[in-house]
Coordinates of C-alpha atoms in Angstrom, one line a residue:
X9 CA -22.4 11.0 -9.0
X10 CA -24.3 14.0 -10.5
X11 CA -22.2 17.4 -11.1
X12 CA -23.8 19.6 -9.3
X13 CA -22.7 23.3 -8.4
X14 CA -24.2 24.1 -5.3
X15 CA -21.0 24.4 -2.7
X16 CA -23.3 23.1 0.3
X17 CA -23.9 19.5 -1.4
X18 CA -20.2 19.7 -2.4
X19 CA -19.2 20.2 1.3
X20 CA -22.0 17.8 2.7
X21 CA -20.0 14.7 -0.2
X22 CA -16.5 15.4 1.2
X23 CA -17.9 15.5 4.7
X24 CA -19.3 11.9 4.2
X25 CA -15.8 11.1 2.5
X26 CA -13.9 12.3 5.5
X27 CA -16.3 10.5 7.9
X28 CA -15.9 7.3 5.4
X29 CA -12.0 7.4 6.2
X30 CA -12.0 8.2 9.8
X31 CA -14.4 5.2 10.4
X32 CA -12.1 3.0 8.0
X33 CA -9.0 3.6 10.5
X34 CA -10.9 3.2 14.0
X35 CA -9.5 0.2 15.8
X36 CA -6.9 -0.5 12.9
X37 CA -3.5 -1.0 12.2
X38 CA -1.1 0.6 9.5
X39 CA 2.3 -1.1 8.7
X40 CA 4.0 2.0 6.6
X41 CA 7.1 1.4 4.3
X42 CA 8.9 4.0 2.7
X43 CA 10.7 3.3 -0.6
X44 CA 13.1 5.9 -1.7
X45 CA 13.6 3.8 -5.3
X46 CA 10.0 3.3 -5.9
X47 CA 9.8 6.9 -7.5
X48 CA 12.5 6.1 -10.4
X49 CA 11.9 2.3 -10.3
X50 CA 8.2 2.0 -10.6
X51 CA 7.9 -0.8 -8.4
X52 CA 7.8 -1.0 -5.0
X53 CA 9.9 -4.0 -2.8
X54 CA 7.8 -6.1 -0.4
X55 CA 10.0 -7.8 2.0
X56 CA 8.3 -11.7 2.8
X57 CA 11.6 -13.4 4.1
X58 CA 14.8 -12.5 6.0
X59 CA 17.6 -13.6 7.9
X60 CA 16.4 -17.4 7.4
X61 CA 12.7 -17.0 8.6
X62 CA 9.1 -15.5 7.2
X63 CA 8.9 -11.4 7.8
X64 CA 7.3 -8.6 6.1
X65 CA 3.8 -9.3 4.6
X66 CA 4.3 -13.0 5.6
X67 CA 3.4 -12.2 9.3
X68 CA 2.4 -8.5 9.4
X69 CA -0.8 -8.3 11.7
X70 CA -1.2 -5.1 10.3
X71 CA -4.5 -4.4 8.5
X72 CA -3.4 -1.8 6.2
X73 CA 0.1 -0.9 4.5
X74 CA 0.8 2.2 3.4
X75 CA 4.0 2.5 1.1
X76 CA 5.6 6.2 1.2
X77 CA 6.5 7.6 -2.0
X78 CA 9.0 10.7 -2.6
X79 CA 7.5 12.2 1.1
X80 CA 4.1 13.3 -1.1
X81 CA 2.4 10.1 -2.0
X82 CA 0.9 7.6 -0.3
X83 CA 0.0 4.1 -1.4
X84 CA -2.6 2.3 0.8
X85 CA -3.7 -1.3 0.8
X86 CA -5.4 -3.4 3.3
X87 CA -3.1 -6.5 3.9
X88 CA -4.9 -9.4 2.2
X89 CA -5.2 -7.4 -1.1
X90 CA -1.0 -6.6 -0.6
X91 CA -0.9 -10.5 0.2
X92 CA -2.5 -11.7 -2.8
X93 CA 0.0 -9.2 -4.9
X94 CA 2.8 -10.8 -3.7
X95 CA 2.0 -14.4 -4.2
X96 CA 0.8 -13.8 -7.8
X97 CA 4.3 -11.7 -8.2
X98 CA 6.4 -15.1 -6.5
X99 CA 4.5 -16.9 -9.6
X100 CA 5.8 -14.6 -11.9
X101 CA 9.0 -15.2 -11.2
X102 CA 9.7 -11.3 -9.7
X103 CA 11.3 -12.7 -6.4
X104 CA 14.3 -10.7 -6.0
X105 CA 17.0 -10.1 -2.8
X106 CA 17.1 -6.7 -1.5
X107 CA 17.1 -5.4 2.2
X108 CA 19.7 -4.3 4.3
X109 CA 23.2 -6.3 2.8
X110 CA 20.7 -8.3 0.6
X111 CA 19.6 -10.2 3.7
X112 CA 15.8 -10.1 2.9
X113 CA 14.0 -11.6 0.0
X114 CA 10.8 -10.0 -1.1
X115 CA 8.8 -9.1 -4.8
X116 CA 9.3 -6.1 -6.6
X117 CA 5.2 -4.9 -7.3
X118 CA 4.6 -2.0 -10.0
X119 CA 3.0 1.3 -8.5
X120 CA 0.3 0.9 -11.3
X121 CA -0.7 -2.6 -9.9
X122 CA -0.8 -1.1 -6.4
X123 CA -3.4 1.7 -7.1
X124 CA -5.2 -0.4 -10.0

């Protein structure tokens, strides 16, 4: 995109940007975590088994998940992408127990992997 100084062609991008998300949301579903480590961590935790049986990102129907950080930043990812993520991060080795009592067992994901 051209810099351009003119404030109407400015307003008329961020209109078509705002239009761009709305349509992006219509008829769609947001699974949204909060993590109140991610901020000190770096990494986020994304739940795939608990309690004996697949949960989290292993059966979401969910097309999107948004991951809350610090109440002022929000991660978003449609669900295959988030999916993908996890599996590579199982192969990695960064499979880890975590959840209320340690009863879940998800990956821990970097916040620069998330928004890369």
């Amino acid at each position: 995109m051209e810099f351009n100084r003119d404030f109407r062609y400015d307003l008329k991008v961020g209109q078509m940007a705002e239009s761009w998300l709305a349509d992006l949301f219509q008829n769609r579903t947001i699974e949204i975590k909060r993590d109140f480590k991610a901020s000190r961590t770096g990494r986020v935790f994304v739940e795939f088994f608990s309690r004996g049986k697949p949960s989290g990102i292993s059966v979401t129907e969910a097309d999107f998940w948004a991951f809350i950080i610090d109440n002022e930043t929000v991660i978003l990812l449609p669900r295959e992408r988030l999916k993908a993520m996890v599996e590579t991060a199982k192969h990695e080795g960064k499979v880890w127990e975590g959840g209320d009592c340690n009863t879940s067992r998800g990956v821990l994901i970097e916040l620069e992997r998330l928004v890369s």
